Each structure stands twice: as C-alpha cells, then as structure tokens.
Coordinates of C-alpha atoms and ligand atoms in Angstrom, one line a residue:
M173 CA -25.0 -38.4 -49.0
D174 CA -21.9 -40.5 -47.7
T175 CA -21.0 -42.3 -51.0
S176 CA -18.8 -44.4 -48.8
Q177 CA -21.4 -46.2 -47.1
P178 CA -24.0 -49.4 -48.4
L179 CA -26.6 -49.4 -50.3
S180 CA -29.6 -51.6 -50.6
L181 CA -31.0 -49.9 -53.6
L182 CA -27.2 -50.9 -55.1
G183 CA -27.7 -54.5 -53.4
G184 CA -25.1 -53.6 -50.6
L185 CA -22.8 -51.8 -52.4
S186 CA -21.4 -48.4 -51.7
P187 CA -21.8 -45.8 -54.2
D188 CA -18.0 -44.7 -54.5
Q189 CA -17.8 -49.2 -55.6
F190 CA -20.8 -49.1 -57.9
M191 CA -19.6 -46.6 -60.2
K192 CA -16.1 -48.0 -59.9
R193 CA -17.3 -51.6 -60.7
H194 CA -20.5 -51.4 -62.8
W195 CA -20.9 -47.5 -63.9
H196 CA -20.4 -47.7 -68.0
K197 CA -18.6 -51.0 -67.3
K198 CA -21.2 -53.7 -66.4
P199 CA -25.1 -55.3 -65.3
L200 CA -25.7 -55.4 -61.9
L201 CA -28.9 -57.3 -60.9
I202 CA -30.0 -55.9 -57.7
R203 CA -32.7 -58.2 -56.1
Q204 CA -35.2 -56.2 -53.5
A205 CA -33.2 -52.6 -54.4
I206 CA -36.1 -50.9 -52.5
P207 CA -37.9 -53.8 -50.3
D208 CA -41.1 -54.1 -50.3
F209 CA -42.0 -51.7 -53.4
Q210 CA -45.5 -50.4 -54.3
P211 CA -45.8 -48.8 -57.4
L212 CA -46.0 -44.5 -57.1
L213 CA -48.8 -44.6 -59.8
S214 CA -51.6 -46.4 -60.6
R215 CA -52.7 -48.0 -64.1
A216 CA -55.2 -45.1 -64.2
E217 CA -53.1 -42.6 -63.2
L218 CA -49.9 -43.4 -65.7
M219 CA -52.9 -43.3 -68.4
G220 CA -54.1 -40.2 -67.7
L221 CA -50.7 -38.6 -67.8
A222 CA -49.8 -40.3 -71.2
A223 CA -53.7 -38.8 -72.3
Q224 CA -51.7 -35.2 -71.6
E225 CA -50.5 -33.1 -74.3
E226 CA -47.5 -31.9 -72.4
V227 CA -46.1 -35.1 -71.4
E228 CA -44.0 -37.3 -74.1
S229 CA -45.4 -41.1 -74.2
R230 CA -45.6 -44.3 -76.9
L231 CA -47.7 -47.1 -77.8
V232 CA -45.8 -50.5 -78.9
V233 CA -48.1 -53.2 -80.1
R234 CA -46.7 -55.9 -80.8
Q235 CA -48.9 -58.0 -83.6
P236 CA -48.4 -61.4 -85.4
Q237 CA -47.4 -58.9 -88.7
G238 CA -45.1 -56.6 -86.8
W239 CA -44.7 -53.9 -84.7
T240 CA -46.4 -50.6 -84.8
L241 CA -45.5 -47.3 -82.9
K242 CA -47.4 -44.6 -82.1
Q243 CA -47.1 -40.9 -80.2
G244 CA -48.8 -39.8 -77.7
P245 CA -50.5 -38.7 -76.6
F246 CA -53.7 -41.2 -75.8
A247 CA -57.4 -40.5 -74.9
K248 CA -58.3 -43.4 -73.1
K249 CA -60.1 -45.1 -76.3
A250 CA -56.9 -44.5 -78.3
L251 CA -55.2 -47.8 -76.2
P252 CA -56.1 -51.0 -77.0
P253 CA -58.2 -52.8 -74.4
F254 CA -56.4 -53.8 -70.8
K255 CA -57.3 -57.9 -71.9
Q256 CA -56.0 -57.7 -74.9
A257 CA -52.0 -58.9 -74.5
G258 CA -48.5 -57.8 -76.5
W259 CA -49.1 -54.0 -76.0
T260 CA -47.4 -51.3 -73.9
V261 CA -47.1 -48.1 -73.1
L262 CA -43.9 -45.8 -72.8
V263 CA -44.7 -42.2 -70.4
Q264 CA -41.1 -40.1 -70.5
G265 CA -40.2 -37.4 -68.0
V266 CA -42.7 -38.4 -64.9
D267 CA -40.3 -36.9 -62.5
L268 CA -41.3 -33.9 -63.3
H269 CA -44.9 -34.6 -63.2
D270 CA -45.3 -36.6 -60.1
E271 CA -43.7 -35.8 -56.6
S272 CA -43.5 -38.9 -55.3
V273 CA -41.4 -40.2 -58.4
H274 CA -39.2 -37.3 -58.5
Q275 CA -38.4 -37.9 -54.8
L276 CA -37.7 -41.3 -56.3
A277 CA -35.2 -40.3 -59.0
Q278 CA -33.1 -38.3 -56.2
Q279 CA -31.7 -41.5 -55.0
F280 CA -29.6 -42.1 -57.8
R281 CA -27.6 -39.0 -57.4
F282 CA -24.8 -40.6 -56.5
V283 CA -24.7 -39.7 -60.3
P284 CA -24.1 -35.9 -61.1
D285 CA -27.2 -34.4 -62.0
A286 CA -25.6 -33.2 -65.4
R287 CA -25.5 -36.9 -66.7
M288 CA -29.7 -37.1 -65.2
D289 CA -32.0 -37.6 -67.6
D290 CA -35.7 -38.6 -66.7
L291 CA -37.5 -41.3 -65.1
M292 CA -39.5 -43.3 -67.7
I293 CA -42.1 -45.4 -66.7
S294 CA -43.7 -48.3 -68.9
Y295 CA -47.0 -50.3 -68.9
A296 CA -47.5 -53.3 -70.4
T297 CA -50.0 -56.1 -70.9
D298 CA -48.6 -59.9 -70.7
G299 CA -45.8 -60.1 -73.4
G300 CA -46.0 -56.8 -74.1
G301 CA -42.4 -54.6 -74.4
V302 CA -40.4 -52.9 -76.9
G303 CA -38.3 -55.8 -78.2
P304 CA -34.6 -56.5 -78.1
H305 CA -32.5 -53.3 -78.6
F306 CA -30.0 -51.3 -77.0
D307 CA -29.8 -47.9 -75.5
S308 CA -27.0 -45.3 -75.7
Y309 CA -27.1 -44.6 -72.0
D310 CA -26.8 -45.8 -69.0
V311 CA -30.6 -47.1 -67.1
F312 CA -31.7 -48.3 -64.3
L313 CA -35.1 -51.0 -64.6
L314 CA -36.7 -50.5 -61.5
Q315 CA -40.2 -53.2 -61.3
A316 CA -42.7 -51.4 -60.3
Q317 CA -45.3 -54.2 -60.5
G318 CA -45.7 -57.6 -61.5
Q319 CA -43.1 -59.4 -63.4
R320 CA -40.8 -58.7 -66.7
R321 CA -38.2 -61.4 -67.8
W322 CA -34.8 -59.6 -69.0
R323 CA -33.2 -60.7 -71.5
I324 CA -29.2 -59.4 -71.6
G325 CA -26.1 -59.8 -74.1
R326 CA -23.5 -57.6 -74.7
Q327 CA -23.3 -58.7 -78.6
K328 CA -20.6 -56.5 -80.1
D329 CA -23.8 -56.5 -83.3
L330 CA -25.6 -53.8 -83.4
T331 CA -27.2 -53.8 -86.8
L332 CA -30.5 -53.1 -86.9
E333 CA -33.6 -55.1 -88.2
D334 CA -34.8 -52.5 -91.7
G335 CA -38.0 -51.8 -92.2
V336 CA -39.7 -51.5 -88.8
P337 CA -40.7 -48.4 -86.5
L338 CA -38.8 -48.8 -83.7
K339 CA -35.0 -49.8 -82.9
I340 CA -35.2 -53.7 -82.8
L341 CA -32.3 -55.8 -82.9
A342 CA -31.8 -57.8 -86.0
H343 CA -29.4 -60.0 -84.7
F344 CA -29.9 -60.8 -80.9
E345 CA -28.0 -63.3 -79.0
P346 CA -29.1 -63.2 -74.8
E347 CA -26.5 -64.4 -72.8
Q348 CA -28.5 -63.8 -69.5
E349 CA -32.3 -64.4 -68.2
F350 CA -33.8 -62.7 -65.1
I351 CA -36.9 -62.4 -63.9
L352 CA -37.3 -59.2 -61.8
N353 CA -40.3 -59.3 -59.3
P354 CA -41.5 -55.6 -57.7
G355 CA -38.8 -54.3 -55.9
D356 CA -36.0 -55.6 -58.1
M357 CA -33.7 -53.7 -60.0
L358 CA -31.6 -54.2 -63.5
Y359 CA -28.5 -51.9 -63.9
L360 CA -27.3 -51.7 -67.9
P361 CA -24.6 -49.8 -69.0
P362 CA -24.9 -48.2 -72.1
L363 CA -25.2 -50.2 -75.7
Y364 CA -26.1 -53.5 -73.8
A365 CA -28.0 -55.2 -75.8
H366 CA -32.4 -56.3 -73.9
D367 CA -35.6 -57.5 -74.2
G368 CA -37.9 -57.1 -71.4
D369 CA -41.3 -59.2 -71.8
A370 CA -44.3 -58.2 -69.5
I371 CA -45.2 -61.5 -67.4
G372 CA -48.9 -60.8 -66.9
E373 CA -50.1 -57.1 -66.2
C374 CA -46.6 -55.0 -65.5
M375 CA -44.9 -51.4 -64.8
T376 CA -40.9 -50.2 -65.2
Y377 CA -39.5 -47.9 -64.2
S378 CA -36.4 -46.8 -66.0
M379 CA -34.1 -43.8 -64.6
G380 CA -32.3 -43.1 -67.6
F381 CA -29.1 -41.2 -67.8
R382 CA -27.7 -38.9 -70.8
A383 CA -24.6 -37.8 -71.9
P384 CA -23.9 -35.2 -74.3
R385 CA -22.2 -35.6 -77.9
A386 CA -19.1 -34.1 -78.9
G387 CA -20.7 -32.7 -82.0
E388 CA -24.4 -31.4 -80.3
L389 CA -22.1 -29.7 -77.5
A390 CA -20.0 -27.9 -80.1
R391 CA -22.7 -26.6 -81.7
E392 CA -24.5 -25.3 -78.6
L393 CA -21.2 -23.3 -76.8
L394 CA -20.5 -22.2 -80.4
A395 CA -23.9 -21.0 -80.8
G396 CA -23.5 -19.3 -77.3
L397 CA -20.2 -18.2 -77.7
A398 CA -20.9 -16.4 -81.0
E399 CA -23.5 -14.6 -79.2
E400 CA -20.8 -13.0 -76.7
A401 CA -17.7 -13.1 -79.0
V402 CA -17.6 -9.0 -79.6
D403 CA -17.4 -8.9 -76.6
A404 CA -15.1 -11.3 -75.8
V405 CA -12.8 -11.0 -78.7
G406 CA -12.7 -6.6 -78.9
D407 CA -13.6 -4.4 -82.3
Q408 CA -9.8 -4.6 -83.4
V409 CA -10.7 -3.8 -86.9
Y410 CA -7.8 -5.9 -90.1
R411 CA -4.7 -3.8 -91.0
D412 CA -2.5 -4.1 -93.6
P413 CA 0.4 -2.3 -94.0
R414 CA 2.7 -4.3 -95.4
Q415 CA 0.2 -6.1 -98.3
P416 CA 1.7 -6.2 -102.0
A417 CA 0.2 -5.6 -104.8
V418 CA -1.6 -8.7 -106.1
T419 CA -1.8 -9.4 -109.8
Q420 CA -4.4 -12.3 -108.3
A421 CA -7.2 -10.2 -107.0
G422 CA -9.3 -13.2 -106.7
A423 CA -7.0 -14.9 -103.6
V424 CA -7.9 -14.2 -99.9
P425 CA -4.8 -12.9 -98.5
A426 CA -2.9 -15.4 -96.1
A427 CA -3.2 -12.5 -93.3
L428 CA -6.7 -12.2 -93.5
Q429 CA -6.9 -15.4 -92.9
A430 CA -4.4 -15.9 -89.9
F431 CA -6.6 -12.5 -88.9
A432 CA -9.7 -14.4 -88.4
S433 CA -8.5 -18.0 -86.9
S434 CA -6.6 -15.5 -84.2
A435 CA -10.1 -14.1 -83.6
V436 CA -11.8 -16.7 -83.0
Q437 CA -9.1 -18.6 -80.8
K438 CA -9.1 -15.4 -78.7
A439 CA -13.2 -16.2 -78.5
L440 CA -12.6 -19.3 -77.3
Q441 CA -9.2 -18.3 -75.0
D442 CA -11.9 -17.7 -71.6
P443 CA -12.6 -20.7 -70.0
Q444 CA -14.7 -19.4 -68.0
L445 CA -17.2 -18.5 -70.4
L446 CA -17.2 -22.2 -72.2
D447 CA -17.7 -23.1 -68.4
C448 CA -20.1 -20.7 -68.0
L449 CA -22.1 -21.3 -71.8
L450 CA -22.1 -25.6 -70.4
G451 CA -24.0 -24.9 -67.3
E452 CA -26.4 -22.7 -68.9
Y453 CA -26.9 -25.6 -71.3
L454 CA -27.1 -28.4 -69.0
T455 CA -29.5 -26.6 -66.5
E456 CA -31.8 -25.5 -69.5
P457 CA -35.3 -26.7 -68.6
K458 CA -36.8 -28.9 -71.1
P459 CA -39.0 -28.0 -73.7
Q460 CA -42.5 -29.6 -72.3
V461 CA -41.1 -27.6 -69.0
W462 CA -42.8 -24.9 -67.6
F463 CA -43.2 -23.1 -64.3
E464 CA -46.1 -21.2 -62.6
A465 CA -45.1 -17.9 -61.8
Q466 CA -46.1 -17.4 -57.9
T467 CA -46.4 -13.5 -57.1
E468 CA -49.2 -13.6 -55.2
R469 CA -47.7 -15.1 -52.0
A470 CA -45.7 -13.0 -49.0
L471 CA -42.3 -13.8 -48.6
N472 CA -40.6 -13.9 -45.7
W473 CA -37.3 -14.5 -44.9
P474 CA -35.4 -15.6 -44.0
Q475 CA -37.4 -18.8 -44.3
A476 CA -36.5 -22.6 -45.8
V477 CA -36.7 -23.1 -49.6
V478 CA -36.7 -25.8 -51.6
L479 CA -36.5 -26.4 -55.5
D480 CA -39.6 -26.7 -57.7
R481 CA -38.6 -30.2 -59.2
R482 CA -38.7 -28.7 -62.7
T483 CA -36.1 -26.9 -61.7
R484 CA -32.4 -28.0 -62.7
M485 CA -29.8 -26.8 -60.4
M486 CA -25.6 -26.8 -60.8
H487 CA -22.7 -25.0 -60.0
D488 CA -18.9 -25.1 -61.0
A489 CA -16.0 -23.1 -59.2
H490 CA -17.3 -19.7 -60.2
H491 CA -20.7 -19.5 -61.0
I492 CA -24.5 -20.5 -60.1
F493 CA -26.7 -21.9 -63.0
I494 CA -30.2 -23.0 -62.5
N495 CA -32.7 -23.3 -65.4
G496 CA -30.8 -22.1 -67.9
E497 CA -29.2 -19.1 -66.7
S498 CA -26.3 -18.2 -64.5
F499 CA -24.6 -16.1 -62.1
K500 CA -21.5 -15.3 -60.7
A501 CA -20.7 -15.9 -57.4
G502 CA -18.4 -15.8 -54.8
G503 CA -17.5 -16.1 -51.0
R504 CA -20.4 -16.8 -48.4
D505 CA -23.4 -16.5 -51.3
A506 CA -21.7 -19.0 -53.8
Q507 CA -21.3 -21.6 -50.9
L508 CA -24.8 -21.6 -49.9
L509 CA -26.2 -21.6 -53.2
R510 CA -24.5 -24.4 -54.3
R511 CA -25.3 -26.5 -51.1
L512 CA -28.9 -25.3 -52.5
S513 CA -28.3 -26.8 -55.4
D514 CA -26.6 -29.8 -53.7
D515 CA -29.1 -30.4 -50.7
R516 CA -32.0 -28.6 -53.4
R517 CA -33.3 -27.4 -49.8
L518 CA -31.3 -24.7 -48.1
D519 CA -32.8 -24.3 -44.3
A520 CA -33.6 -20.5 -42.8
L521 CA -30.4 -20.1 -41.3
A522 CA -28.4 -20.6 -44.2
V523 CA -31.7 -18.3 -45.9
A524 CA -30.1 -15.6 -43.3
R525 CA -27.3 -15.6 -44.2
L526 CA -27.4 -14.7 -47.8
T527 CA -26.3 -11.2 -48.2
P528 CA -28.9 -8.8 -49.8
E529 CA -28.6 -9.2 -53.3
A530 CA -28.8 -13.0 -52.9
L531 CA -32.1 -13.3 -51.5
E532 CA -33.0 -10.9 -53.6
L533 CA -32.4 -14.0 -56.5
L534 CA -34.2 -16.0 -54.5
S535 CA -36.7 -14.1 -54.3
A536 CA -37.5 -13.8 -58.0
W537 CA -37.1 -17.5 -58.0
C538 CA -39.6 -18.3 -55.5
D539 CA -41.7 -15.8 -58.1
D540 CA -40.9 -17.8 -60.9
G541 CA -41.8 -20.7 -59.5
W542 CA -38.3 -21.9 -59.7
M543 CA -38.3 -22.8 -55.7
H544 CA -40.7 -22.6 -53.0
P545 CA -41.0 -21.4 -49.7
E546 CA -41.1 -25.1 -47.7
E547 CA -44.3 -25.4 -46.2
P548 CA -43.6 -25.4 -42.2
V549 CA -44.2 -29.0 -40.8
Ligands
LIG867 C1 -40.0 -50.7 -70.9 O1 -39.9 -50.3 -69.8 O2 -40.1 -51.8 -72.1 C2 -38.5 -50.3 -71.8 C3 -37.5 -50.0 -71.0 C4 -35.7 -50.2 -71.7 O3 -35.6 -51.4 -72.4 O4 -35.0 -49.3 -71.7
LIG868 CO1 -33.7 -50.0 -73.2

C-alpha cells in the first residue's frame, strides 16, 4: 500500500495524513467511505454466528426498568422478536469466521497488525444500542445497513453509572451528532464518549484495535523470560569468601541481594530475547481460534501460498513470528518471509527462491492449516 495516496476509505486523506491528524487524536466522519456498501452478512447469517459456541457474542436489551446484558451463544429462540424495539446483538471477531469480512478488515492495514484486534458486527432493532460509553481503544464504526444516530463528545468526566451490567457513562455530554447511512464511517480515538442509537433496523461494523497495557506486557514477557532464564543467565553459583561472621543470622546478606539483582538484570539484558517474546505474544491466536490440519493435501512446490485468515504473522529485524512461534531468519529467506507477513501472500516465483529449510517450514505451516496453497484462478 502506498501510504501517501488518498483513500476514499479515509474521506480522501492518505493513510499518512490520517495517522498524523486523526489517529489517537481526534474523530473523523467519512461520508461514503465505502460507496454503495452492502452488508457482507445477512441478518440470518449473523444470528447463525451468534448461535455458535466458539463465537463470542452479547445481547444488550434496553428496557424501561434498565439495561440487561447476556453473553452468547444465542439459539434463535433465545433472542427477542425482531419486531421488539431496543435490543442489540454484538458478535466479536467476525473477521476470523468470514472471508469477506476478513478482506474488509485488510483495508485497515495502514495500521500495524500488532494493533489490530478484530471486526465486530452489531445488529440492532429500532432504538437499540449499548448506551453512552467510551472504549479504551481506537475504533472505526462503519454503517453497514440501515441508519444509526451517533452522538459523540470529548468529555473528561468518565464516571460510570453504578449498578448497571454495562459500562454506561453517568454524565454523557454529547457535543456533535451525526446520522450515518450505509457506507458512512466514523473514526473515534480512545476514551471519546459516544452513543449510537439504531434508527430502525441497523447493522454496524466496528474495526477495533488493541493496545497492550504496560503491566500485562511486563507479566507476559517476564513469564517468557522465566522459562529462558537459566539459559540466558547461566548456572553460576553464589560465592561468599568474604562473608564475615554474623551476630544476626536471620539477616539476608547484602551481597546475596546484589547477586540476585544482577542475575535478573542479566536475564533482561538480551534485547533480542525480549523482542522475540514480544513477537510470540503478539501473534498468539485468540483462545477461540483453531486451525484445521491439512495433512491429506499434496503440496507441489513451488506454488503461491496465502495465509489463513486466522493466522497472525509479524516480523522484526531478526525474527519471523507466526501464531505464537518465532523463527530466526536471515538473508533472502528473511526477506521473503517478511514479504509473506506483510502481503499475507507469496507468489510461486518468490516461493521458488526460498531455501529448502524455509520450504520445509512452509510445508509444516500448510499442514497445520496456518496457510494454504493458493487456488489457481
Ligand atoms: C455498536 O455497534 O452498537 C457499538 C459499537 C461501539 O460503540 O463501540
Ligand atoms: Co464503543
């Protein structure tokens, strides 16, 4: 993608301009971001997903006596009638389950994959919505079907209502209001208050992003470091030839504290190890994701390959990361595998240039269902 070229998806801004002016900073309303947009899933197909065990879904009902929230899956009969106003079903991770939704999500790859979370689809009857709230993450809200009235505000008071099963702002102060039609899109930065009410039946697609918290990253990386620690730090034994006789035998020797601290410092000193653990963490598939092994299919190298839509693949200067695993790669292999990660596809000519070792990896990934030989067109 040439990030300097204007995109109608971004209302004529280039990805460079959008990231500089709006991303993480201020909202953007884009009329006809996708002209003549047609929903990619029918209501029945979406409800079919909401009925599945491995799909994360929620039902929010607005009633005079207050809000109710239920977690899926939802058999058809468990949902309120479609003619009842004021309810909504939200289905997470539809990009993992549907190829056309996955392709739509690909249009947002001017943002690093490491920041992508998932594409959620909500269906609402008239007046349905999840109430005034804020999200911790950036979001693009694409209107897919029907109309929705969005009211938004950049308020500082993020106090939530007490005793409600959802995150509802106690004092919502909208500053702007827009009615979105199919194909229109609203970008909101994190913590921006918003409330979307369905006007008649409506479907909204939310392209959501994730941003790790410092504490969570420290916990994950330190857990990974703990496993590698003996190799990284070595087996040196604490020695204390200068230990004087003590009168307080219970006191931990300062030299032992320094020895422990230096052992931990050593474990942290290998920057490549931390980067490697980070890449593995970022590419870890979500818990509900599984791959179908493809051992029956004969591979016929060289042929073009495409990543499975559920595969998370990234890279850094020294490693290739795929679905929670890391591989050291250098030279031409590294260059080609980085291309596979960026384009999610590698053509047959490029595959032919891989070393036998790299081809073996590709074969294993195809067997695991992480990628597929491209169907001839
Ligand atoms: C919705 O689609 O109803 C909610 C999306 C959001 O506010 O983040
Ligand atoms: Co929201």
